[in-house]
Amino acid sequence: MADILNNEGTSLLIKALLSLKTEEECRAFLEDALTTKEILDLGQRMVVAKLLSEQTVYNKIAEETGASTATISRVNRSYLYGKGGYQTVLERIKK
């Protein structure tokens, strides 16, 4: 996975995300860079991560978000055993 995050394209993407200062700038960038489905999928994963952080059970998450159990499981695996990205952003946006 480290190689995926250490190339010119992903380095530019990370710098681009870090350069955004407002919600409007972020919305504009996401609309330009991603398809509607990609944006919706990422948003769904964020809601799934938020619900997992609140100890919500899979069935309720699936019902509330429309996410498949495979997606919920993938997000849960990343949430519990990943690099802490979900926890970091969820903590920061709570404030």
Coordinates of N, CA and C in Angstrom, one line a residue:
M1 N 0.8 -1.2 0.0 CA 0.0 0.0 0.0 C 0.9 1.3 0.0
A2 N 2.0 1.2 0.6 CA 2.9 2.4 0.7 C 3.3 2.9 -0.7
D3 N 3.5 2.0 -1.7 CA 3.8 2.4 -3.0 C 2.7 3.2 -3.7
I4 N 1.5 2.8 -3.4 CA 0.3 3.5 -3.9 C 0.3 5.0 -3.5
L5 N 0.7 5.2 -2.3 CA 0.7 6.5 -1.7 C 2.0 7.3 -1.9
N6 N 2.9 6.7 -2.5 CA 4.2 7.4 -2.7 C 4.6 7.5 -4.2
N7 N 3.7 8.1 -5.0 CA 4.0 8.3 -6.4 C 3.6 9.7 -6.7
E8 N 3.9 10.2 -7.8 CA 3.7 11.6 -8.2 C 2.2 12.0 -8.1
G9 N 1.3 11.1 -8.7 CA -0.1 11.4 -8.7 C -0.7 11.5 -7.3
T10 N -0.4 10.5 -6.5 CA -1.0 10.6 -5.1 C -0.4 11.7 -4.3
S11 N 0.9 12.0 -4.5 CA 1.5 13.1 -3.8 C 0.8 14.4 -4.2
L12 N 0.5 14.6 -5.5 CA -0.2 15.8 -5.9 C -1.6 15.8 -5.4
L13 N -2.3 14.7 -5.3 CA -3.6 14.6 -4.7 C -3.6 15.0 -3.3
I14 N -2.7 14.5 -2.5 CA -2.6 14.8 -1.1 C -2.3 16.3 -0.9
K15 N -1.4 16.9 -1.7 CA -1.1 18.3 -1.6 C -2.3 19.1 -2.0
A16 N -3.1 18.6 -3.0 CA -4.3 19.3 -3.4 C -5.3 19.4 -2.3
L17 N -5.5 18.2 -1.7 CA -6.5 18.2 -0.6 C -6.1 19.1 0.6
L18 N -4.8 19.1 0.9 CA -4.3 19.9 2.0 C -4.4 21.4 1.7
S19 N -4.4 21.7 0.4 CA -4.5 23.2 0.0 C -5.9 23.8 0.1
L20 N -6.9 22.9 0.2 CA -8.3 23.4 0.2 C -8.6 24.1 1.5
K21 N -9.2 25.2 1.4 CA -9.4 26.0 2.7 C -10.9 26.1 3.1
T22 N -11.8 25.9 2.2 CA -13.2 26.1 2.5 C -14.0 24.9 2.0
E23 N -15.2 24.7 2.5 CA -16.1 23.7 2.0 C -16.4 23.9 0.6
E24 N -16.6 25.1 0.1 CA -16.9 25.4 -1.3 C -15.7 24.9 -2.2
E25 N -14.5 25.2 -1.7 CA -13.3 24.8 -2.5 C -13.3 23.3 -2.6
C26 N -13.6 22.6 -1.5 CA -13.5 21.2 -1.4 C -14.6 20.6 -2.3
R27 N -15.8 21.1 -2.3 CA -16.9 20.7 -3.1 C -16.6 20.8 -4.6
A28 N -16.0 22.0 -5.0 CA -15.6 22.2 -6.3 C -14.5 21.2 -6.8
F29 N -13.5 21.0 -6.0 CA -12.5 20.0 -6.3 C -13.0 18.6 -6.5
L30 N -13.9 18.2 -5.5 CA -14.4 16.8 -5.6 C -15.3 16.7 -6.8
E31 N -16.1 17.7 -7.2 CA -16.9 17.6 -8.4 C -16.1 17.5 -9.6
D32 N -14.9 18.2 -9.6 CA -14.1 18.2 -10.8 C -13.3 16.9 -10.9
A33 N -12.8 16.4 -9.7 CA -11.9 15.2 -9.7 C -12.6 13.9 -9.7
L34 N -13.8 13.8 -9.2 CA -14.4 12.5 -9.0 C -15.7 12.4 -9.7
T35 N -16.1 11.2 -10.0 CA -17.5 11.0 -10.6 C -18.5 11.1 -9.4
T36 N -19.7 11.3 -9.8 CA -20.8 11.4 -8.8 C -20.8 10.1 -7.9
K37 N -20.7 8.9 -8.6 CA -20.7 7.7 -7.8 C -19.5 7.6 -6.8
E38 N -18.3 8.1 -7.2 CA -17.2 8.1 -6.4 C -17.4 9.0 -5.1
I39 N -18.0 10.1 -5.4 CA -18.3 11.0 -4.3 C -19.3 10.4 -3.3
L40 N -20.3 9.8 -3.9 CA -21.4 9.2 -3.1 C -20.8 8.0 -2.3
D41 N -19.9 7.2 -2.9 CA -19.3 6.1 -2.3 C -18.4 6.5 -1.1
L42 N -17.6 7.6 -1.3 CA -16.8 8.1 -0.2 C -17.6 8.6 0.9
G43 N -18.7 9.3 0.6 CA -19.6 9.9 1.6 C -20.2 8.8 2.4
Q44 N -20.7 7.7 1.7 CA -21.3 6.6 2.4 C -20.3 5.9 3.3
R45 N -19.1 5.8 2.9 CA -18.0 5.2 3.8 C -17.8 6.0 5.0
M46 N -17.9 7.3 4.9 CA -17.7 8.2 6.0 C -18.9 8.0 7.0
V47 N -20.1 7.9 6.5 CA -21.2 7.7 7.4 C -21.1 6.3 8.1
V48 N -20.7 5.3 7.3 CA -20.5 4.0 7.9 C -19.4 4.1 9.0
A49 N -18.3 4.7 8.8 CA -17.3 4.9 9.8 C -17.8 5.6 11.0
K50 N -18.6 6.6 10.8 CA -19.2 7.4 11.9 C -20.1 6.5 12.8
L51 N -20.9 5.7 12.1 CA -21.9 4.8 12.8 C -21.1 3.7 13.5
L52 N -20.0 3.2 12.9 CA -19.2 2.2 13.5 C -18.6 2.8 14.8
S53 N -18.1 4.0 14.7 CA -17.5 4.7 15.9 C -18.5 4.8 17.0
E54 N -19.8 4.8 16.7 CA -20.9 4.9 17.7 C -21.4 3.6 18.1
Q55 N -20.7 2.5 17.7 CA -21.0 1.1 18.1 C -22.3 0.6 17.5
T56 N -22.7 1.2 16.3 CA -23.9 0.8 15.7 C -23.7 -0.6 15.0
V57 N -24.7 -1.5 15.1 CA -24.6 -2.8 14.5 C -24.7 -2.8 13.0
Y58 N -24.1 -3.7 12.4 CA -24.1 -3.8 10.9 C -25.5 -3.7 10.3
N59 N -26.5 -4.4 10.8 CA -27.8 -4.4 10.2 C -28.4 -3.0 10.2
K60 N -28.2 -2.2 11.3 CA -28.7 -0.9 11.3 C -28.0 0.0 10.4
I61 N -26.6 -0.2 10.3 CA -25.8 0.6 9.4 C -26.3 0.4 7.9
A62 N -26.5 -0.9 7.6 CA -26.9 -1.2 6.2 C -28.3 -0.6 5.9
E63 N -29.2 -0.6 6.9 CA -30.5 -0.1 6.8 C -30.4 1.5 6.6
E64 N -29.6 2.1 7.4 CA -29.5 3.6 7.4 C -28.8 4.1 6.1
T65 N -27.8 3.4 5.7 CA -26.9 3.9 4.6 C -27.1 3.3 3.3
G66 N -27.7 2.1 3.3 CA -27.8 1.4 2.0 C -26.5 0.7 1.6
A67 N -25.5 0.7 2.5 CA -24.2 0.1 2.2 C -24.3 -1.4 2.4
S68 N -23.6 -2.1 1.5 CA -23.6 -3.6 1.6 C -22.8 -4.0 2.8
T69 N -23.0 -5.3 3.3 CA -22.2 -5.8 4.4 C -20.8 -5.9 4.1
A70 N -20.5 -6.1 2.8 CA -19.0 -6.1 2.4 C -18.4 -4.7 2.6
T71 N -19.1 -3.7 2.2 CA -18.6 -2.3 2.4 C -18.4 -2.0 3.9
I72 N -19.4 -2.4 4.6 CA -19.4 -2.1 6.1 C -18.2 -2.9 6.7
S73 N -18.0 -4.1 6.3 CA -16.9 -4.9 6.8 C -15.6 -4.3 6.4
R74 N -15.4 -3.8 5.2 CA -14.2 -3.2 4.7 C -13.9 -1.9 5.5
V75 N -14.9 -1.1 5.7 CA -14.7 0.1 6.5 C -14.4 -0.2 7.9
N76 N -15.1 -1.2 8.5 CA -14.8 -1.6 9.8 C -13.3 -2.1 10.0
R77 N -12.9 -2.9 9.0 CA -11.5 -3.4 9.1 C -10.5 -2.2 9.0
S78 N -10.8 -1.3 8.2 CA -9.9 -0.1 8.1 C -10.0 0.7 9.4
Y79 N -11.2 0.9 9.9 CA -11.5 1.6 11.1 C -10.7 1.0 12.3
L80 N -10.8 -0.3 12.4 CA -10.2 -1.0 13.6 C -8.7 -1.3 13.4
Y81 N -8.2 -1.6 12.2 CA -6.9 -2.1 12.0 C -6.1 -1.3 11.0
G82 N -6.6 -0.2 10.5 CA -5.9 0.6 9.5 C -4.9 1.6 10.1
K83 N -4.7 2.7 9.4 CA -3.7 3.6 9.9 C -4.3 4.7 10.8
G84 N -5.5 4.6 11.1 CA -6.2 5.6 12.0 C -6.8 6.8 11.3
G85 N -6.9 6.8 10.0 CA -7.4 7.9 9.2 C -8.8 8.2 9.6
Y86 N -9.7 7.2 9.6 CA -11.1 7.5 10.0 C -11.2 8.1 11.3
Q87 N -10.5 7.5 12.3 CA -10.5 8.1 13.7 C -10.1 9.6 13.7
T88 N -9.0 9.8 13.0 CA -8.5 11.2 13.0 C -9.5 12.2 12.4
V89 N -10.1 11.9 11.3 CA -11.0 12.8 10.7 C -12.3 12.9 11.5
L90 N -12.8 11.8 12.0 CA -14.0 11.8 12.8 C -13.8 12.6 14.0
E91 N -12.7 12.5 14.7 CA -12.4 13.3 15.9 C -12.4 14.8 15.5
R92 N -11.7 15.1 14.4 CA -11.5 16.5 14.1 C -12.8 17.2 13.6
I93 N -13.7 16.4 13.0 CA -15.0 17.1 12.5 C -16.0 17.1 13.6
K94 N -15.8 16.4 14.7 CA -16.7 16.5 15.9 C -16.5 17.9 16.5
K95 N -15.3 18.5 16.4 CA -15.0 19.7 17.1 C -15.6 20.9 16.4

